[in-house]
Coordinates of C-alpha atoms in Angstrom, one line a residue:
Chain A
M1 CA 23.3 87.6 -15.0
G2 CA 21.2 91.2 -14.1
K3 CA 18.5 91.8 -12.0
P4 CA 15.3 89.8 -13.3
A5 CA 13.5 92.2 -16.0
L6 CA 10.4 93.7 -13.9
L7 CA 7.2 95.5 -15.2
D8 CA 6.5 96.8 -12.7
E9 CA 9.5 96.5 -9.7
G10 CA 7.7 99.7 -7.9
R11 CA 4.5 97.2 -7.3
V12 CA 6.2 94.1 -6.8
P13 CA 8.1 93.5 -4.8
P14 CA 11.4 91.7 -5.5
P15 CA 12.5 88.7 -4.6
A16 CA 15.0 87.6 -1.9
T17 CA 17.4 85.9 -4.1
P18 CA 16.9 86.8 -7.8
D19 CA 19.9 85.6 -8.8
L20 CA 17.8 81.9 -8.1
L21 CA 16.1 82.6 -9.9
D22 CA 18.0 83.8 -12.6
R23 CA 20.1 81.1 -12.4
A24 CA 17.7 78.6 -12.1
P25 CA 17.9 76.0 -14.8
C26 CA 14.2 75.7 -15.7
G27 CA 12.6 78.5 -17.5
F28 CA 10.8 81.1 -15.5
L29 CA 7.8 83.8 -16.5
S30 CA 4.7 85.9 -15.2
F31 CA 1.9 87.0 -17.6
R32 CA -1.3 88.8 -16.5
D33 CA -4.2 86.6 -17.9
D34 CA -4.7 89.0 -20.9
G35 CA -1.2 87.7 -21.7
T36 CA 1.4 90.4 -21.3
I37 CA 4.1 88.8 -20.0
V38 CA 5.8 91.0 -16.4
H39 CA 8.1 88.5 -15.3
A40 CA 10.8 86.6 -17.4
N41 CA 13.7 84.8 -16.4
A42 CA 17.4 84.6 -18.0
T43 CA 17.0 81.0 -19.0
L44 CA 14.2 81.4 -20.0
G45 CA 16.5 84.9 -22.2
Q46 CA 18.7 82.1 -23.0
L47 CA 16.3 79.2 -24.3
L48 CA 14.3 81.6 -26.2
G49 CA 18.1 83.5 -27.5
I50 CA 15.5 86.9 -26.3
P51 CA 17.1 88.5 -23.9
A52 CA 14.8 88.7 -21.2
T53 CA 13.8 92.6 -20.8
D54 CA 12.7 92.4 -24.0
L55 CA 10.2 89.5 -22.8
V56 CA 8.5 92.1 -20.5
G57 CA 6.1 94.4 -22.8
Q58 CA 5.0 91.6 -25.0
S59 CA 1.9 88.7 -25.2
F60 CA 3.1 85.5 -24.1
E61 CA 1.8 83.6 -27.1
K62 CA 4.5 86.1 -29.3
I63 CA 6.2 83.1 -28.2
L64 CA 4.2 80.5 -29.4
T65 CA 4.2 78.9 -31.7
I66 CA 1.1 78.4 -33.5
P67 CA 0.0 75.2 -32.9
A68 CA 0.6 76.4 -29.1
R69 CA -0.9 79.1 -29.3
I70 CA -4.5 77.6 -30.2
F71 CA -3.3 75.6 -27.6
Y72 CA -3.1 78.3 -25.5
Q73 CA -6.6 79.7 -25.8
T74 CA -8.8 76.5 -26.2
H75 CA -6.9 75.2 -23.5
F76 CA -4.6 75.8 -20.9
F77 CA -5.8 79.3 -20.3
P78 CA -9.3 78.1 -20.0
L79 CA -7.9 75.4 -17.8
I80 CA -5.6 78.5 -15.1
K81 CA -8.7 80.7 -14.4
L82 CA -11.1 77.5 -13.9
H83 CA -8.7 75.6 -11.3
G84 CA -6.1 77.9 -10.6
R85 CA -3.2 75.7 -11.7
A86 CA -2.3 73.2 -15.2
E87 CA 0.8 70.7 -14.5
E88 CA 2.8 68.8 -17.1
I89 CA 1.1 71.2 -20.4
Y90 CA 3.3 70.3 -23.0
F91 CA 3.8 73.0 -25.3
T92 CA 5.8 74.1 -28.6
L93 CA 7.8 78.2 -27.8
R94 CA 9.5 79.9 -31.0
S95 CA 12.9 80.9 -30.4
H96 CA 14.1 84.3 -32.3
S97 CA 15.8 81.8 -34.5
G98 CA 12.7 80.0 -35.4
A99 CA 13.9 77.4 -33.9
P100 CA 11.2 75.1 -31.6
V101 CA 11.7 74.7 -28.1
H102 CA 10.0 71.6 -26.2
V103 CA 8.9 72.7 -22.9
L104 CA 6.7 71.1 -19.8
A105 CA 5.0 73.7 -18.3
N106 CA 3.6 74.1 -14.6
A107 CA 1.7 77.0 -14.8
A108 CA -0.1 78.6 -11.0
R109 CA -2.5 81.5 -11.1
T110 CA -2.4 84.3 -8.5
D111 CA -2.9 87.4 -6.9
V112 CA -0.8 90.0 -6.1
D113 CA -2.4 92.9 -4.7
G114 CA -5.8 92.7 -6.6
S115 CA -4.5 91.6 -10.3
P116 CA -4.2 88.0 -11.1
R117 CA -0.7 86.7 -12.3
I118 CA -0.1 83.1 -14.3
D119 CA 3.3 82.5 -12.9
C120 CA 4.4 79.9 -14.9
V121 CA 7.6 77.2 -15.6
M122 CA 9.1 75.2 -18.9
L123 CA 11.3 72.9 -18.2
R124 CA 13.1 72.0 -21.5
I125 CA 12.8 68.3 -22.6
H126 CA 15.0 67.2 -25.6
E127 CA 15.3 63.7 -25.0
R128 CA 11.9 63.5 -23.3
Q129 CA 10.6 65.0 -26.6
K130 CA 12.3 63.2 -29.4
Y131 CA 11.3 59.4 -27.2
E132 CA 7.5 59.9 -26.4
Q133 CA 7.0 61.3 -30.7
E134 CA 8.8 58.0 -30.6
L135 CA 5.7 56.3 -27.9
L136 CA 3.9 58.4 -29.9
Q137 CA 4.4 57.1 -33.2
A138 CA 4.3 53.4 -32.3
K139 CA 0.8 54.0 -30.3
K140 CA -0.2 54.9 -33.9
T141 CA 1.7 52.5 -36.3
A142 CA 0.3 49.3 -33.6
E143 CA -4.0 51.1 -33.9
A144 CA -4.0 51.4 -37.1
A145 CA -3.0 48.2 -37.3
N146 CA -5.1 47.0 -35.3
A147 CA -7.3 48.7 -37.0
S148 CA -6.4 46.8 -40.4
K149 CA -7.5 43.3 -38.8
M150 CA -9.9 44.0 -37.2
R151 CA -11.5 45.1 -41.2
F152 CA -10.3 42.2 -42.6
L153 CA -11.0 39.6 -39.7
S154 CA -14.7 41.5 -40.9
M155 CA -14.4 41.6 -44.2
V156 CA -13.1 37.6 -44.7
S157 CA -15.8 36.7 -42.5
H158 CA -18.5 38.2 -44.3
D159 CA -16.6 36.7 -47.4
L160 CA -17.0 33.9 -46.1
R161 CA -20.7 33.6 -45.8
T162 CA -22.0 33.9 -48.8
P163 CA -20.1 30.3 -49.7
L164 CA -21.0 28.7 -46.5
G165 CA -24.4 29.6 -47.5
A166 CA -23.4 27.5 -50.4
I167 CA -22.3 25.5 -49.5
S168 CA -25.2 24.5 -46.6
G169 CA -28.0 24.8 -49.0
Y170 CA -26.3 21.5 -51.9
A171 CA -26.2 19.9 -49.3
D172 CA -30.3 20.4 -47.9
L173 CA -30.7 19.8 -52.0
L174 CA -29.3 16.7 -52.1
L175 CA -30.6 14.9 -48.9
L176 CA -33.9 16.0 -50.3
G177 CA -32.9 13.2 -53.0
V178 CA -33.0 16.7 -55.4
R179 CA -30.6 14.6 -57.8
G180 CA -31.5 10.7 -57.0
D181 CA -31.1 9.1 -53.8
V182 CA -29.3 9.1 -51.5
N183 CA -28.0 6.3 -48.9
E184 CA -27.6 5.9 -45.7
A185 CA -23.9 5.6 -45.3
Q186 CA -24.2 9.4 -47.9
S187 CA -27.7 10.6 -45.6
H188 CA -24.8 10.2 -42.9
D189 CA -22.1 12.7 -44.1
L190 CA -24.4 15.3 -45.5
R191 CA -25.7 15.9 -42.0
R192 CA -22.3 15.7 -41.6
I193 CA -21.7 18.6 -43.5
K194 CA -24.3 20.6 -42.5
E195 CA -23.2 20.3 -38.5
V196 CA -20.3 21.4 -39.5
S197 CA -21.5 24.2 -41.8
H198 CA -23.2 25.9 -39.2
F199 CA -21.2 25.0 -36.7
L200 CA -18.8 27.3 -39.1
L201 CA -21.5 29.6 -39.7
G202 CA -21.3 30.2 -35.5
L203 CA -17.8 31.7 -35.7
L204 CA -17.9 34.0 -38.8
D205 CA -21.3 35.6 -35.9
D206 CA -18.9 35.9 -33.4
I207 CA -15.9 37.2 -35.1
L208 CA -18.3 39.8 -37.2
T209 CA -19.7 40.6 -33.8
F210 CA -16.0 41.0 -32.8
A211 CA -14.7 43.2 -35.8
R212 CA -18.2 45.8 -34.4
A213 CA -17.1 45.1 -31.0
E214 CA -13.8 46.7 -31.1
A215 CA -14.8 49.0 -34.4
G216 CA -17.0 50.6 -32.2
A217 CA -20.0 49.6 -34.0
L218 CA -21.5 47.4 -31.8
T219 CA -25.5 48.8 -31.7
V220 CA -27.7 48.0 -29.4
S221 CA -30.8 48.6 -28.6
R222 CA -32.0 49.2 -25.0
E223 CA -35.8 48.9 -24.5
P224 CA -37.7 47.3 -20.5
V225 CA -37.3 43.3 -21.0
T226 CA -38.4 40.6 -17.3
V227 CA -35.2 38.5 -16.8
D228 CA -37.1 36.4 -17.5
S229 CA -38.5 35.6 -21.1
V230 CA -34.8 36.6 -22.4
L231 CA -34.0 33.1 -19.7
S232 CA -36.6 31.5 -20.4
R233 CA -35.2 31.0 -24.4
A234 CA -32.5 30.7 -23.9
E235 CA -32.6 27.9 -21.2
A236 CA -34.7 26.0 -24.1
I237 CA -31.6 25.7 -26.6
V238 CA -29.1 24.4 -24.5
A239 CA -31.8 22.1 -22.4
V240 CA -30.9 19.3 -25.0
Q241 CA -26.7 20.3 -24.1
F242 CA -26.1 20.2 -20.8
Q243 CA -29.2 16.7 -21.4
R244 CA -26.4 15.0 -23.6
A245 CA -23.5 16.6 -21.1
G246 CA -25.9 14.8 -17.9
I247 CA -26.0 17.9 -16.0
T248 CA -27.9 19.4 -13.7
Y249 CA -29.4 21.8 -14.8
V250 CA -31.2 24.6 -12.1
R251 CA -33.3 27.4 -12.7
E252 CA -33.1 29.2 -8.6
P253 CA -36.4 30.8 -7.8
G254 CA -36.4 34.4 -9.0
P255 CA -38.2 37.7 -8.9
A256 CA -40.7 36.7 -12.2
E257 CA -41.4 40.3 -13.4
L258 CA -37.8 41.9 -12.8
T259 CA -37.1 43.8 -16.1
V260 CA -33.5 45.4 -16.9
S261 CA -33.4 47.5 -19.2
A262 CA -31.5 45.4 -22.6
D263 CA -31.2 44.5 -25.8
P264 CA -32.7 41.6 -25.0
D265 CA -32.3 39.4 -28.5
R266 CA -28.2 40.7 -27.0
L267 CA -28.8 39.3 -24.1
Q268 CA -29.6 36.4 -24.4
Q269 CA -27.2 35.7 -27.1
V270 CA -24.3 36.7 -23.8
L271 CA -26.6 34.1 -21.2
L272 CA -26.4 31.0 -24.4
N273 CA -22.9 31.5 -23.9
L274 CA -22.5 31.7 -20.4
L275 CA -24.4 28.8 -20.3
G276 CA -22.8 27.1 -23.0
N277 CA -19.5 27.7 -21.0
A278 CA -20.9 26.6 -17.8
S279 CA -21.9 23.2 -20.3
K280 CA -18.9 22.5 -21.9
F281 CA -16.0 23.1 -18.7
T282 CA -18.5 21.8 -16.3
P283 CA -18.5 17.1 -15.7
S284 CA -20.8 14.6 -15.5
G285 CA -23.0 15.0 -13.2
G286 CA -22.4 18.7 -12.5
K287 CA -24.5 21.5 -12.1
V288 CA -25.5 24.4 -13.0
S289 CA -27.7 26.7 -11.8
V290 CA -28.9 29.8 -12.3
H291 CA -30.7 32.7 -9.7
W292 CA -31.1 36.5 -10.7
S293 CA -32.3 39.8 -7.9
K294 CA -31.8 43.3 -8.4
E295 CA -29.1 45.4 -7.1
D296 CA -29.7 49.3 -5.7
H297 CA -30.0 50.4 -9.2
R298 CA -29.1 47.0 -10.9
V299 CA -30.7 43.3 -12.2
L300 CA -27.3 40.6 -11.4
I301 CA -27.5 37.5 -13.3
A302 CA -25.2 35.0 -11.9
V303 CA -24.4 31.8 -13.8
A304 CA -22.8 29.0 -11.2
D305 CA -21.1 25.8 -12.5
S306 CA -19.6 22.6 -10.1
G307 CA -16.7 22.6 -12.8
R308 CA -12.6 22.8 -12.8
G309 CA -12.8 26.2 -12.0
I310 CA -10.1 28.9 -13.1
P311 CA -6.9 29.6 -11.4
A312 CA -6.8 33.3 -9.8
E313 CA -3.5 33.9 -12.3
L314 CA -5.8 33.7 -15.6
L315 CA -8.9 35.1 -14.1
S316 CA -7.7 38.4 -15.9
K317 CA -7.4 37.0 -19.1
I318 CA -10.5 35.3 -19.4
F319 CA -12.0 38.3 -21.1
E320 CA -9.4 38.7 -23.9
P321 CA -10.1 37.9 -27.2
F322 CA -8.8 34.6 -28.3
V323 CA -7.8 32.8 -25.1
Q324 CA -9.8 29.9 -24.5
V325 CA -8.3 28.5 -20.5
N326 CA -8.6 25.5 -20.7
R327 CA -6.7 24.8 -24.7
E328 CA -4.3 23.0 -24.1
I329 CA -6.5 20.3 -21.3
D330 CA -9.7 19.7 -23.8
A331 CA -7.6 20.5 -26.4
R332 CA -10.4 17.6 -28.3
K333 CA -13.9 19.1 -27.1
Q334 CA -13.3 23.0 -27.8
K335 CA -15.4 24.2 -30.4
G336 CA -14.8 28.0 -30.9
I337 CA -11.8 29.8 -31.0
G338 CA -12.2 32.3 -27.0
L339 CA -14.7 35.1 -28.8
G340 CA -16.9 33.6 -26.6
L341 CA -16.1 35.9 -22.9
A342 CA -14.7 38.8 -25.2
I343 CA -18.2 39.7 -27.6
S344 CA -20.0 38.8 -23.3
R345 CA -18.2 41.9 -22.0
E346 CA -18.7 44.3 -24.8
L347 CA -22.7 43.3 -25.5
A348 CA -22.8 43.4 -21.4
R349 CA -20.2 47.7 -21.5
A350 CA -22.7 48.8 -24.6
M351 CA -25.8 48.3 -22.9
G352 CA -24.7 49.9 -19.7
G353 CA -23.5 46.7 -17.7
D354 CA -20.4 44.1 -16.9
I355 CA -19.5 40.8 -16.6
T356 CA -18.0 39.9 -13.8
V357 CA -15.9 36.4 -12.2
H358 CA -15.9 35.3 -9.2
S359 CA -14.1 31.5 -9.0
V360 CA -12.6 29.1 -6.9
V361 CA -10.9 25.9 -8.6
G362 CA -12.3 22.1 -7.6
E363 CA -15.0 24.2 -7.2
G364 CA -16.3 25.4 -9.7
S365 CA -17.4 29.4 -11.6
T366 CA -20.3 32.0 -11.3
F367 CA -19.8 34.4 -13.7
T368 CA -22.3 37.6 -13.1
V369 CA -24.1 39.9 -15.7
S370 CA -25.1 43.2 -14.5
L371 CA -27.8 45.4 -16.1
P372 CA -29.6 48.3 -15.5
A373 CA -33.0 48.4 -14.3
A374 CA -35.5 49.7 -16.3
Chain B
M1 CA -30.5 82.4 -22.4
L2 CA -28.5 79.3 -23.7
F3 CA -24.9 79.0 -23.8
A4 CA -23.3 77.1 -25.8
H5 CA -19.1 75.7 -24.7
G6 CA -16.7 76.6 -27.7
F7 CA -13.7 73.5 -27.7
G8 CA -11.5 72.3 -25.5
C9 CA -14.2 73.8 -22.0
D10 CA -17.3 72.5 -20.6
Q11 CA -20.4 75.4 -19.5
N12 CA -18.2 76.4 -16.3
M13 CA -16.8 79.1 -19.0
W14 CA -20.1 80.8 -18.7
R15 CA -19.2 81.1 -14.5
Y16 CA -17.7 84.9 -14.8
I17 CA -21.1 86.1 -17.8
T18 CA -24.6 84.3 -16.4
P19 CA -25.2 85.6 -13.4
A20 CA -25.0 89.2 -14.5
F21 CA -28.1 87.7 -16.2
E22 CA -30.0 85.2 -14.7
N23 CA -32.0 88.2 -12.6
D24 CA -33.4 88.9 -16.2
Y25 CA -33.7 85.4 -18.0
R26 CA -33.7 81.4 -17.5
I27 CA -30.2 80.4 -17.9
V28 CA -29.5 77.6 -19.7
L29 CA -26.0 75.3 -20.0
F30 CA -24.9 72.2 -21.2
D31 CA -21.5 70.3 -22.0
Y32 CA -21.8 68.5 -25.4
V33 CA -21.0 65.1 -26.0
G34 CA -17.3 64.9 -25.4
S35 CA -16.6 67.6 -22.7
G36 CA -17.8 68.1 -19.2
H37 CA -19.9 65.6 -17.1
S38 CA -21.5 64.6 -20.0
D39 CA -21.9 60.6 -21.3
L40 CA -20.1 59.9 -23.2
R41 CA -22.0 56.4 -24.3
A42 CA -23.7 58.8 -26.0
Y43 CA -21.0 59.7 -28.5
D44 CA -22.5 59.2 -32.4
R45 CA -18.8 59.4 -34.3
T46 CA -22.0 59.8 -37.5
R47 CA -23.4 62.5 -36.2
Y48 CA -20.8 64.4 -34.1
G49 CA -18.5 64.4 -38.2
T50 CA -19.5 67.2 -38.9
L51 CA -20.9 71.3 -37.0
G52 CA -24.5 69.9 -38.2
G53 CA -24.3 67.2 -35.4
Y54 CA -23.7 69.0 -32.4
A55 CA -26.3 72.1 -33.5
E56 CA -28.5 69.0 -33.5
D57 CA -26.9 68.6 -30.1
L58 CA -27.9 72.5 -29.3
L59 CA -31.8 72.1 -31.3
D60 CA -31.7 68.7 -29.3
V61 CA -31.5 70.7 -26.0
C62 CA -34.0 73.6 -27.7
R63 CA -36.6 70.3 -28.0
A64 CA -36.4 69.0 -24.8
L65 CA -37.3 72.3 -22.6
D66 CA -39.2 73.4 -26.1
L67 CA -37.0 77.0 -26.2
R68 CA -39.3 79.7 -28.1
N69 CA -36.6 82.6 -28.7
A70 CA -34.4 81.8 -26.8
I71 CA -30.9 83.5 -27.0
V72 CA -27.8 81.8 -27.8
V73 CA -24.6 82.8 -26.4
G74 CA -21.9 80.9 -28.1
H75 CA -18.4 80.8 -27.5
S76 CA -16.2 80.5 -30.9
V77 CA -17.0 76.6 -33.0
S78 CA -20.2 77.2 -30.9
G79 CA -21.0 80.3 -32.7
I80 CA -21.4 78.9 -35.7
V81 CA -23.4 75.5 -34.6
A82 CA -25.4 78.0 -33.5
V83 CA -25.7 79.0 -36.4
L84 CA -26.8 76.5 -38.0
A85 CA -29.4 75.5 -35.4
A86 CA -30.9 79.2 -36.6
K87 CA -30.5 78.4 -40.2
Q88 CA -32.5 75.0 -39.8
E89 CA -35.1 76.8 -36.7
P90 CA -35.1 80.2 -36.7
H91 CA -38.8 80.1 -35.0
R92 CA -36.8 78.7 -32.5
F93 CA -34.0 82.3 -31.3
A94 CA -34.6 85.9 -31.0
Q95 CA -30.8 87.0 -31.3
L96 CA -27.7 85.1 -31.7
V97 CA -24.0 86.3 -29.5
L98 CA -21.6 85.3 -31.1
I99 CA -17.9 85.2 -29.0
G100 CA -15.5 84.4 -31.3
P101 CA -16.7 83.0 -34.2
S102 CA -15.4 82.1 -37.4
P103 CA -16.9 79.6 -40.7
R104 CA -13.8 78.5 -41.2
Y105 CA -10.6 78.4 -39.6
I106 CA -8.4 77.7 -43.1
N107 CA -6.3 80.9 -44.8
D108 CA -8.5 79.8 -49.1
A109 CA -7.6 82.4 -51.8
D110 CA -8.5 85.5 -50.8
Y111 CA -10.3 84.2 -47.3
V112 CA -8.5 84.8 -44.3
G113 CA -9.0 82.3 -41.5
G114 CA -5.9 82.5 -39.8
F115 CA -3.8 79.1 -40.4
D116 CA -2.9 76.8 -42.7
R117 CA -3.4 73.2 -42.9
A118 CA 0.3 72.1 -40.9
D119 CA -1.0 74.6 -38.2
I120 CA -3.9 72.4 -37.2
D121 CA -1.8 69.3 -38.4
G122 CA 0.9 70.7 -34.6
L123 CA -2.4 71.6 -32.6
L124 CA -3.7 67.9 -33.4
E125 CA -0.4 66.6 -32.3
T126 CA -0.2 69.2 -29.4
M127 CA -3.3 67.8 -28.5
E128 CA -2.3 64.2 -28.3
K129 CA 0.7 64.8 -26.6
N130 CA -0.2 66.5 -24.1
Y131 CA -4.0 63.6 -24.0
I132 CA -1.4 61.0 -24.2
G133 CA 0.1 60.6 -21.0
W134 CA -4.2 59.7 -19.2
A135 CA -5.6 58.9 -22.6
N136 CA -4.3 55.1 -22.3
Y137 CA -4.9 54.7 -18.9
L138 CA -7.9 56.9 -17.4
A139 CA -9.6 58.0 -20.6
P140 CA -10.4 54.1 -20.8
A141 CA -11.6 53.6 -17.1
I142 CA -14.3 56.1 -17.5
M143 CA -16.2 54.0 -20.3
A144 CA -15.8 50.6 -18.5
N145 CA -16.6 53.0 -14.8
P146 CA -19.9 55.2 -15.4
E147 CA -20.7 53.8 -12.0
R148 CA -17.6 55.9 -10.5
P149 CA -18.6 60.1 -12.1
E150 CA -15.8 61.0 -9.9
L151 CA -13.1 59.7 -12.1
A152 CA -14.6 62.0 -15.3
G153 CA -13.9 64.6 -12.6
E154 CA -10.5 64.2 -12.6
L155 CA -10.1 63.9 -16.3
T156 CA -12.2 67.5 -16.5
E157 CA -10.3 69.0 -13.6
S158 CA -6.9 68.2 -16.0
F159 CA -9.0 69.5 -18.6
C160 CA -12.0 70.8 -19.6
S161 CA -13.1 67.5 -22.6
T162 CA -13.2 63.5 -21.4
D163 CA -12.6 61.9 -24.5
P164 CA -9.2 62.7 -25.9
V165 CA -10.4 60.6 -29.1
I166 CA -13.8 62.7 -28.8
A167 CA -11.5 65.6 -28.3
R168 CA -9.4 64.6 -31.5
R169 CA -12.5 64.9 -33.6
F170 CA -13.2 68.2 -32.3
A171 CA -11.3 69.3 -33.5
E172 CA -11.0 67.8 -36.8
V173 CA -14.6 68.6 -37.3
T174 CA -14.2 71.9 -35.2
F175 CA -10.9 73.7 -37.8
L176 CA -11.0 72.2 -40.5
S177 CA -14.6 73.4 -41.3
D178 CA -15.9 76.0 -43.8
N179 CA -19.6 76.8 -43.2
R180 CA -19.1 80.3 -45.3
A181 CA -22.1 79.5 -47.3
D182 CA -24.4 78.6 -44.2
L183 CA -24.4 82.8 -43.8
A184 CA -26.1 83.9 -46.4
D185 CA -29.5 82.4 -44.5
V186 CA -29.9 83.0 -40.8
S187 CA -32.4 85.4 -40.8
V188 CA -32.0 85.7 -37.1
P189 CA -30.6 88.7 -35.6
S190 CA -26.8 88.7 -34.5
L191 CA -24.3 90.3 -31.9
I192 CA -20.7 88.8 -33.0
L193 CA -17.5 89.7 -31.1
Q194 CA -14.3 90.5 -32.0
C195 CA -11.6 90.6 -29.8
S196 CA -8.3 92.9 -30.4
A197 CA -5.3 90.2 -31.1
D198 CA -8.2 86.9 -31.2
I199 CA -5.0 84.4 -32.6
I200 CA -8.2 82.1 -33.5
A201 CA -10.5 83.3 -34.6
P202 CA -8.7 87.7 -36.1
P203 CA -10.8 90.4 -37.9
E204 CA -10.7 90.3 -41.0
V205 CA -12.7 87.2 -39.9
G206 CA -15.5 88.6 -37.8
E207 CA -15.4 91.2 -40.9
Y208 CA -16.0 88.6 -43.4
L209 CA -18.7 87.5 -41.1
H210 CA -20.4 91.4 -40.4
R211 CA -20.7 91.6 -43.9
H212 CA -21.9 87.9 -44.3
L213 CA -24.4 87.6 -41.9
P214 CA -27.2 89.4 -42.4
L215 CA -28.5 91.1 -39.4
S216 CA -25.6 91.3 -38.0
T217 CA -23.9 93.7 -35.4
L218 CA -20.5 93.8 -34.9
R219 CA -18.8 95.5 -32.0
V220 CA -14.7 95.0 -31.6
M221 CA -13.9 94.4 -28.3
S222 CA -10.8 95.8 -26.6
A223 CA -10.3 92.6 -24.7
T224 CA -7.5 90.4 -26.3
G225 CA -7.5 86.7 -27.0
H226 CA -10.2 84.2 -27.0
C227 CA -11.5 84.0 -23.8
P228 CA -12.6 87.5 -23.4
H229 CA -15.5 85.9 -21.2
M230 CA -13.4 84.3 -19.1
S231 CA -10.4 87.1 -19.7
H232 CA -12.9 90.3 -19.5
P233 CA -16.0 89.2 -18.2
E234 CA -17.1 93.0 -17.1
E235 CA -16.8 94.3 -21.0
T236 CA -18.6 91.0 -22.2
I237 CA -20.9 91.6 -20.0
R238 CA -21.5 95.0 -20.9
E239 CA -21.0 94.9 -24.3
M240 CA -24.6 91.8 -24.4
K241 CA -26.2 94.0 -22.5
D242 CA -26.2 97.1 -24.8
Y243 CA -27.2 95.3 -27.5
L244 CA -30.0 93.3 -26.0
S245 CA -31.8 96.4 -25.0
G246 CA -31.3 98.1 -28.9
K247 CA -28.1 100.2 -27.8
A248 CA -26.2 99.1 -30.3
R249 CA -28.8 97.1 -33.2
A250 CA -27.4 100.2 -34.7
A251 CA -23.5 100.1 -34.9

């Protein structure tokens, strides 16, 4: 190995151990802001199949493939110019034979006697590049599969709505006696058909909302609305559920004028879901309470129940779709497919908020919706 | 004077230029949605599916500040974004300064854009590999933690684009765009700053723009590369001042 190639040898003092730089098992080069290479080590020359001395004076861009040149101009150079360094940048170099050489580069920009230089080490990645390629491919495949699953869910639920509407409508006609008198037993069965259709319709709505949220196509409006008004509407709907289940519902006194920035219908949907869950998972004789308050610029609405609580190891999972904590225990009582909390959290996030949970096994759970104050 | 950054970067890229103008002009800087410290929740896939959406951003800034007779300085893709905005609402702009602009990046029959489709696919792949490490971890964390802006700061340190998905889409929209047909309708005078040896906007592109953009002045700089405002700020400032003072108008 000879001396490392230097452009202006008079100005740059030679390194103390020039051989080491040339022998180092990584490419090294130094170039100016305009891309002119002023120094290249022998290893880089070997990687590219070009003598290191021939690299000096050339433009750095010349040893990059065209996509890497665009990346250099749009990302790498602005980054190193603004921040002085760049790390773990993937580049494809163009060797003398035209074969691509994949490298990972670290670079730092320093001043040498008032003249800025960009020093860059390049580590060849061969095996790693192959499996990264596979990982990237696998990620894309998984994303495509998930997207098509969502499209499927959304299409199926949409297509099921129409016949379901017809079933419910015909049950109505029969109940009204349009096709002749119905006896008590028939009327009972027809009402069951209607109830079940209504329930199914709710499920389909959940699936559609969830598919939209996953596709990032969830639309929410944002307007100032009082917690009091939205909560009152939700309470009117769930009151009967609490009554039937023998649960005491308490609304703790809260600031009546406190407003949040939210979509009133979506917020109602979130509160209905949390109150509905509380009514399902709190035993008869138990208590569900709601209170709300303001902390800094956020409004917190907490729904607390005296149910059996959620084991710590399951807390992180309950917001995932299709997960139901008590599926085994409550198989008979279950109504729904485990989308409620997933949807509620997506909705809260779409409104610039979030939902968190705190739970103690044997004591109960508290779900807290946080939203920006209006 | 309104500065619009290019693809892959944010408003920080103007830091070597703005000091030279801040005594004589009101300086307005902004980040496109998905870049710098922008609010990612404002991203709309349809709106930003064409450069027209980015031109709307530029016009939104003009409307919010009630800018009239503004000078827009647009780098790279923002050169064309400025052209589109000027075509739509010419009264807002007095002059355009276009640094390394290109109305179409992909070669087409006799037109030389500099790239083939395969090059752009290669760029998308390079971006993906460079973004993949943190894309899956940090980006969702930022989306989920709007109250922690320092997370976005970390990403801005890594790359100036804060969201990999948006950056990829921006790359596609930028490099697959064809705005040659919009040039003839522009009535605002413009300066085209063309670098020597710029791979992204080669000399042929600058000449094409000059021929088709009415009232345009073409200046070929000795600066090389695609970011003369960062690599050669003095020359860039000189060219801008010459043009704005009327010295370079006849060129």
